[in-house]
Coordinates of C-alpha atoms in Angstrom, one line a residue:
Chain A
G277 CA 9.5 -7.5 5.1
Q278 CA 7.5 -11.1 4.7
Q279 CA 7.1 -12.6 1.6
L280 CA 3.5 -12.7 0.3
N281 CA 2.8 -14.8 -2.9
Q282 CA -0.4 -13.6 -4.4
S283 CA -2.3 -15.2 -7.1
P284 CA -3.1 -15.3 -9.8
Q285 CA -1.1 -12.5 -11.4
S286 CA -4.1 -11.6 -13.7
M287 CA -7.2 -12.5 -14.8
F288 CA -9.6 -11.5 -17.7
I289 CA -13.4 -12.1 -16.5
Q290 CA -16.7 -11.7 -18.0
E291 CA -19.2 -9.5 -16.5
G292 CA -21.4 -10.9 -14.0
E293 CA -18.8 -13.7 -13.1
D294 CA -17.5 -14.7 -9.5
V295 CA -13.9 -14.0 -8.9
S296 CA -11.4 -15.6 -6.6
M297 CA -7.6 -14.6 -5.6
N298 CA -5.7 -15.7 -2.8
C299 CA -2.4 -14.8 -1.0
T300 CA -0.2 -17.2 1.0
S301 CA 2.7 -16.2 3.3
S302 CA 5.3 -18.1 5.0
S303 CA 4.9 -16.2 8.0
I304 CA 1.7 -16.0 10.5
F305 CA -0.2 -12.9 10.2
N306 CA -2.5 -11.4 12.8
T307 CA -4.3 -8.9 10.4
W308 CA -4.9 -9.6 6.7
L309 CA -5.9 -6.6 4.5
W310 CA -7.2 -6.1 1.2
Y311 CA -6.8 -3.1 -0.9
K312 CA -7.9 -2.1 -4.6
Q313 CA -6.0 0.3 -6.8
D314 CA -7.3 2.1 -9.4
P315 CA -4.8 3.7 -12.0
G316 CA -3.1 7.0 -10.6
E317 CA -4.8 6.5 -7.1
G318 CA -3.4 5.0 -4.0
P319 CA -4.6 1.7 -2.8
V320 CA -8.2 1.9 -1.0
L321 CA -8.9 -0.5 1.8
L322 CA -11.7 -2.8 1.1
I323 CA -11.5 -5.6 3.9
A324 CA -9.8 -5.7 6.9
L325 CA -9.5 -9.2 8.9
Y326 CA -8.1 -9.5 12.3
K327 CA -9.0 -13.2 13.2
A328 CA -7.7 -16.4 12.0
G329 CA -11.2 -18.2 10.4
E330 CA -12.8 -14.7 10.1
L331 CA -15.0 -14.5 6.9
T332 CA -16.3 -10.6 6.5
S333 CA -18.3 -9.2 3.4
N334 CA -18.2 -5.8 2.0
G335 CA -21.4 -5.5 -0.4
R336 CA -20.2 -8.1 -3.3
L337 CA -16.9 -8.7 -1.7
S338 CA -15.9 -11.3 0.9
A339 CA -12.7 -12.2 2.4
Q340 CA -11.6 -14.9 4.7
F341 CA -8.8 -14.9 7.0
G342 CA -7.3 -18.5 6.7
I343 CA -7.1 -21.0 9.6
T344 CA -3.3 -21.5 9.7
R345 CA -2.9 -17.6 9.7
K346 CA -0.7 -18.0 6.8
D347 CA -3.5 -17.3 4.1
S348 CA -6.3 -15.2 3.1
F349 CA -8.8 -15.5 0.0
L350 CA -11.2 -12.3 -1.4
N351 CA -13.7 -13.3 -3.5
I352 CA -16.0 -10.8 -5.8
S353 CA -19.3 -12.1 -7.1
A354 CA -21.2 -10.7 -10.0
S355 CA -18.6 -8.6 -11.5
I356 CA -19.0 -5.5 -12.9
P357 CA -16.9 -3.1 -15.2
S358 CA -16.1 -1.2 -12.0
D359 CA -14.2 -4.2 -10.3
V360 CA -11.4 -3.4 -12.9
G361 CA -8.2 -2.7 -11.0
I362 CA -5.2 -4.2 -9.2
Y363 CA -6.3 -6.0 -6.2
F364 CA -3.4 -6.5 -3.1
C365 CA -3.4 -8.4 0.1
A366 CA -1.4 -7.1 2.8
G367 CA -0.3 -8.9 5.8
Q368 CA 1.0 -7.8 9.4
I369 CA 2.9 -10.1 11.8
P370 CA 2.3 -10.2 15.4
N371 CA 3.3 -7.1 17.6
D372 CA 4.6 -5.4 14.2
Y373 CA 2.1 -2.8 12.3
K374 CA 4.3 -2.8 9.4
L375 CA 2.5 -4.1 6.3
S376 CA 4.2 -6.6 3.6
F377 CA 2.0 -6.6 0.8
G378 CA 1.9 -9.1 -2.5
A379 CA 2.7 -8.2 -6.1
G380 CA -1.1 -7.7 -6.9
T381 CA -3.9 -9.4 -9.1
T382 CA -4.9 -7.3 -12.0
V383 CA -8.5 -7.8 -12.8
T384 CA -9.9 -7.0 -16.1
V385 CA -13.6 -7.2 -16.8
R386 CA -15.1 -8.1 -20.5
A387 CA -18.3 -6.3 -20.9
Chain B
E84 CA -13.5 12.5 7.4
A85 CA -10.7 13.9 5.3
G86 CA -8.4 11.2 3.8
V87 CA -4.7 11.1 3.8
A88 CA -3.5 14.4 1.5
Q89 CA -0.6 14.1 -0.5
S90 CA 1.1 16.5 -3.0
P91 CA 1.9 17.1 -5.8
R92 CA 0.2 14.5 -7.7
Y93 CA 2.8 14.2 -10.3
K94 CA 6.5 15.2 -10.9
I95 CA 8.7 15.1 -13.6
I96 CA 12.6 15.9 -13.2
E97 CA 15.9 15.1 -14.6
K98 CA 18.5 12.7 -13.0
R99 CA 20.5 14.5 -10.5
Q100 CA 17.8 17.0 -9.6
S101 CA 16.2 17.0 -6.1
V102 CA 12.4 16.8 -5.4
A103 CA 10.2 16.8 -2.1
F104 CA 6.6 15.2 -1.3
W105 CA 4.0 16.3 1.0
C106 CA 1.8 14.3 3.2
N107 CA -0.9 15.1 5.8
P108 CA -2.3 12.3 7.4
I109 CA -5.7 11.5 8.6
S110 CA -6.3 13.9 11.8
G111 CA -5.5 12.0 14.9
H112 CA -3.3 9.5 13.4
A113 CA 0.1 9.3 15.3
T114 CA 1.7 6.8 12.5
L115 CA 2.8 7.9 9.5
Y116 CA 4.2 5.6 6.8
W117 CA 6.2 6.5 3.5
Y118 CA 6.2 3.9 0.9
Q119 CA 7.5 3.6 -2.7
Q120 CA 5.5 1.5 -5.4
I121 CA 7.3 0.6 -8.5
L122 CA 5.1 -0.1 -11.5
G123 CA 4.1 -3.8 -11.3
Q124 CA 4.5 -4.4 -7.8
G125 CA 3.3 -3.7 -4.2
P126 CA 4.2 -0.7 -2.2
K127 CA 7.5 -1.0 -0.2
L128 CA 7.7 0.6 2.9
L129 CA 10.7 3.2 3.1
I130 CA 9.8 4.9 6.6
Q131 CA 7.8 4.8 9.4
F132 CA 7.2 7.6 11.9
Q133 CA 5.3 7.6 15.5
N134 CA 4.3 11.3 16.2
N135 CA 7.6 12.9 15.2
G136 CA 9.9 10.2 15.8
V137 CA 11.5 7.6 13.3
V138 CA 10.6 4.0 14.1
D139 CA 11.8 2.2 11.1
D140 CA 14.1 3.7 8.3
S141 CA 15.9 0.6 7.5
Q142 CA 14.6 0.6 4.0
L143 CA 15.1 4.3 3.2
P144 CA 18.2 4.7 1.0
K145 CA 19.8 7.2 3.3
D146 CA 22.4 8.6 0.8
R147 CA 19.9 10.1 -1.1
F148 CA 16.5 9.8 0.8
S149 CA 15.5 11.9 3.8
A150 CA 12.0 12.4 5.7
E151 CA 11.1 14.5 8.4
R152 CA 7.8 15.0 10.3
L153 CA 8.7 17.9 12.5
K154 CA 5.4 18.7 14.6
G155 CA 4.3 15.1 14.2
V156 CA 1.6 15.8 11.8
D157 CA 2.6 16.3 8.3
S158 CA 5.6 15.1 6.9
T159 CA 8.0 15.5 3.7
L160 CA 10.2 13.0 1.8
K161 CA 13.2 14.4 -0.1
I162 CA 15.3 12.8 -2.9
Q163 CA 18.4 14.4 -3.4
P164 CA 20.0 13.7 -5.9
A165 CA 17.1 11.4 -7.7
K166 CA 18.4 8.5 -10.0
L167 CA 16.3 7.2 -12.9
E168 CA 15.4 4.0 -10.7
D169 CA 13.7 6.4 -8.5
S170 CA 10.9 6.8 -10.9
A171 CA 7.9 5.7 -8.8
V172 CA 4.8 6.2 -7.2
Y173 CA 5.5 7.2 -3.4
L174 CA 2.3 6.6 -1.1
C175 CA 1.9 7.9 2.0
A176 CA -0.6 6.1 4.8
S177 CA -1.7 6.7 8.4
R178 CA -2.8 4.1 10.8
T179 CA -5.4 3.8 13.2
P180 CA -5.0 2.7 16.7
M181 CA -6.2 -0.8 15.4
G182 CA -3.3 -1.0 12.9
T183 CA -5.4 -0.3 9.7
Q184 CA -3.3 1.7 7.4
Y185 CA -5.2 4.1 4.9
F186 CA -3.4 5.7 1.7
G187 CA -3.2 8.7 0.2
P188 CA -3.4 9.2 -3.4
G189 CA 0.3 9.3 -4.2
T190 CA 2.7 11.1 -5.8
R191 CA 4.1 9.5 -9.3
L192 CA 7.6 10.8 -10.0
T193 CA 9.3 10.2 -13.3
V194 CA 12.9 11.0 -13.4
L195 CA 14.3 11.5 -16.9

């Protein structure tokens, strides 16, 4: 699969803060997906992005598909304790539906 | 709509034993994937099915891993014999026609 660099690797944040994380690739993707994984569970899809430049929101979450098609960003506004978990980016290259995953960003919220 | 179902949720075995995992994808999803997720890493694709045919098994350690999807619906993944390094979460996913993958809860395998 393609190599994805996801950062930061982990973050401790205060409840109510905004959070940003990003993912970069050496390859062009035609789809970016953001997943959240809670302990003992499978990844749950948060946001799917299908077009360069696209900005999509899902409640307090928003994500953007970078113009170069090699990066994507996820933002969480006004974080709450249930935002704790591991966030993964995943990308699909053109004409291939296989997903390549980043290593994840672990978010811990301090109450 | 029911999600991707997997069983068992947890399995503990000793090395050199065999183990099997089951997956039932979302109804109507023709494409099914098995992933291996080692602690601290993102999921890594093992095998991809389109209906009952294998599309990509290039990352499957075929000397010990096998998978089938005989009727094009549910699927089983088998490891025989298991090694310590096979300890991981095994995730099943199925895909919409647009390409979005939905994951099951996973099976956490511990090999002692």
